[in-house]
Coordinates of C-alpha atoms in Angstrom, one line a residue:
M1 CA -21.2 31.7 -4.1
S2 CA -21.9 34.8 -5.3
I3 CA -18.6 36.9 -4.7
E4 CA -16.7 36.4 -7.9
D5 CA -16.2 39.5 -9.2
N6 CA -14.6 40.8 -5.9
G7 CA -11.4 38.8 -4.9
G8 CA -10.9 40.9 -1.5
L9 CA -14.5 40.2 -0.6
R10 CA -14.4 36.8 -1.3
V11 CA -10.9 36.2 0.6
L12 CA -12.6 37.8 3.6
A13 CA -15.4 35.7 3.2
I14 CA -13.6 32.2 3.0
N15 CA -11.8 33.7 6.0
I16 CA -14.5 34.7 7.9
L17 CA -16.0 31.2 7.3
G18 CA -12.8 29.6 8.2
R19 CA -13.4 31.1 11.7
F20 CA -16.2 29.4 12.0
L21 CA -14.7 26.6 12.2
S22 CA -13.4 27.2 15.4
N23 CA -16.9 27.8 16.8
R24 CA -18.1 25.5 19.9
D25 CA -22.1 25.6 18.0
N26 CA -21.7 22.5 15.7
N27 CA -23.8 24.1 13.3
I28 CA -21.9 26.9 12.4
R29 CA -19.3 24.5 11.9
Y30 CA -21.3 22.3 9.3
V31 CA -22.8 25.4 7.3
A32 CA -18.7 27.0 7.7
L33 CA -17.7 23.6 6.3
N34 CA -20.5 22.9 3.5
M35 CA -19.5 26.4 2.1
L36 CA -16.2 26.2 2.3
M37 CA -17.1 23.5 0.0
K38 CA -18.7 25.8 -2.3
A39 CA -15.7 28.3 -2.1
I40 CA -13.3 25.5 -3.0
T41 CA -14.7 25.8 -6.5
V42 CA -14.2 29.7 -7.2
D43 CA -11.3 30.3 -4.7
A44 CA -9.3 27.2 -4.2
Q45 CA -6.3 29.1 -3.0
A46 CA -8.1 30.8 -0.2
V47 CA -9.6 27.8 1.2
Q48 CA -6.3 26.3 1.5
R49 CA -5.1 28.4 3.9
H50 CA -7.5 26.9 6.6
R51 CA -6.4 23.3 5.8
A52 CA -5.0 22.7 9.7
T53 CA -8.6 23.6 10.9
I54 CA -10.1 21.5 8.7
L55 CA -8.4 18.8 9.4
E56 CA -9.0 19.3 12.9
C57 CA -12.6 18.7 12.3
V58 CA -11.9 15.8 10.3
K59 CA -10.9 14.5 14.2
D60 CA -13.6 16.0 15.9
S61 CA -16.4 14.0 18.4
D62 CA -19.5 14.5 15.8
A63 CA -20.0 12.3 13.1
S64 CA -21.4 14.7 10.6
I65 CA -18.6 17.4 11.3
R66 CA -15.8 14.8 10.7
K67 CA -18.0 13.1 7.3
K68 CA -17.9 16.7 6.1
A69 CA -14.6 18.2 6.9
L70 CA -13.3 14.7 5.3
D71 CA -15.4 15.4 2.0
L72 CA -14.0 18.9 2.1
V73 CA -10.0 17.4 2.7
Y74 CA -10.7 15.9 -0.2
L75 CA -11.0 18.4 -2.8
L76 CA -8.4 20.2 -1.0
V77 CA -5.6 17.1 -2.3
N78 CA -3.8 18.1 -5.5
E79 CA -0.2 17.0 -6.6
S80 CA 1.7 19.2 -4.6
N81 CA -0.1 18.6 -1.2
V82 CA -1.1 15.0 -1.3
K83 CA 1.9 13.8 0.8
P84 CA 1.6 15.5 4.3
L85 CA -2.5 15.4 3.7
T86 CA -2.1 11.7 3.0
K87 CA -0.1 11.4 6.5
E88 CA -2.7 13.8 8.3
L89 CA -5.4 11.6 7.5
I90 CA -3.0 8.1 8.1
E91 CA -3.1 9.7 11.8
S92 CA -6.8 10.1 11.9
L93 CA -7.4 6.7 11.1
E94 CA -5.7 5.2 14.2
A95 CA -7.9 7.4 16.5
S96 CA -11.1 6.9 14.7
D97 CA -13.8 4.5 15.7
Q98 CA -15.2 1.6 13.4
E99 CA -17.8 3.3 11.4
F100 CA -15.6 6.2 10.5
K101 CA -12.6 4.3 9.4
G102 CA -14.4 2.6 6.3
V103 CA -15.2 5.8 5.0
L104 CA -11.8 7.5 6.1
T105 CA -10.0 4.4 4.3
A106 CA -11.7 4.4 1.6
K107 CA -11.1 8.0 1.0
I108 CA -7.2 7.6 1.8
C109 CA -6.9 5.0 -0.9
S110 CA -8.8 7.0 -3.4
L111 CA -6.7 9.9 -2.9
V112 CA -3.3 7.7 -3.0
E113 CA -4.7 6.0 -6.5
K114 CA -5.3 9.7 -8.1
F115 CA -2.3 11.5 -6.8
S116 CA 0.5 9.5 -5.9
P117 CA 3.7 11.0 -7.3
E118 CA 5.7 8.0 -6.9
K119 CA 5.0 3.9 -7.1
I120 CA 6.7 3.6 -3.8
W121 CA 4.8 5.6 -2.3
Y122 CA 1.9 4.9 -3.1
I123 CA 2.5 1.0 -2.0
D124 CA 4.1 2.4 1.3
Q125 CA 0.7 4.4 1.9
M126 CA -1.3 1.1 1.1
L127 CA 0.4 -0.6 3.4
K128 CA 0.3 1.9 6.5
V129 CA -3.9 2.0 6.1
L130 CA -4.1 -1.1 5.4
S131 CA -2.0 -2.2 8.6
E132 CA -4.4 0.1 10.8

């Protein structure tokens, strides 16, 4: 992304990409997810604002949108938001098809292992994933 110098323009561009996630056209949503993945390295906070919309894309009917959104959520997770994002991903796990469940389970387990704030929470989340 080459809008590194002007923070205002960068945030505006990320907000426009965030709005593209609500578009009906899967191609536009896929490109928006792809660009947000690139933008996260430059301005993660601006991308974080679109977390709810990105999580909705994880539940999308299109497999490529789901996979790209999951990859983006994986990049969004940090120590401060691991608990709510893990909860959302586990809820998505319940409604996922068998093919996506494997990918989603692997990502959840990786996030829980990487960012777990305490051992009891880690064990609790792993049990929730295994029970799905």
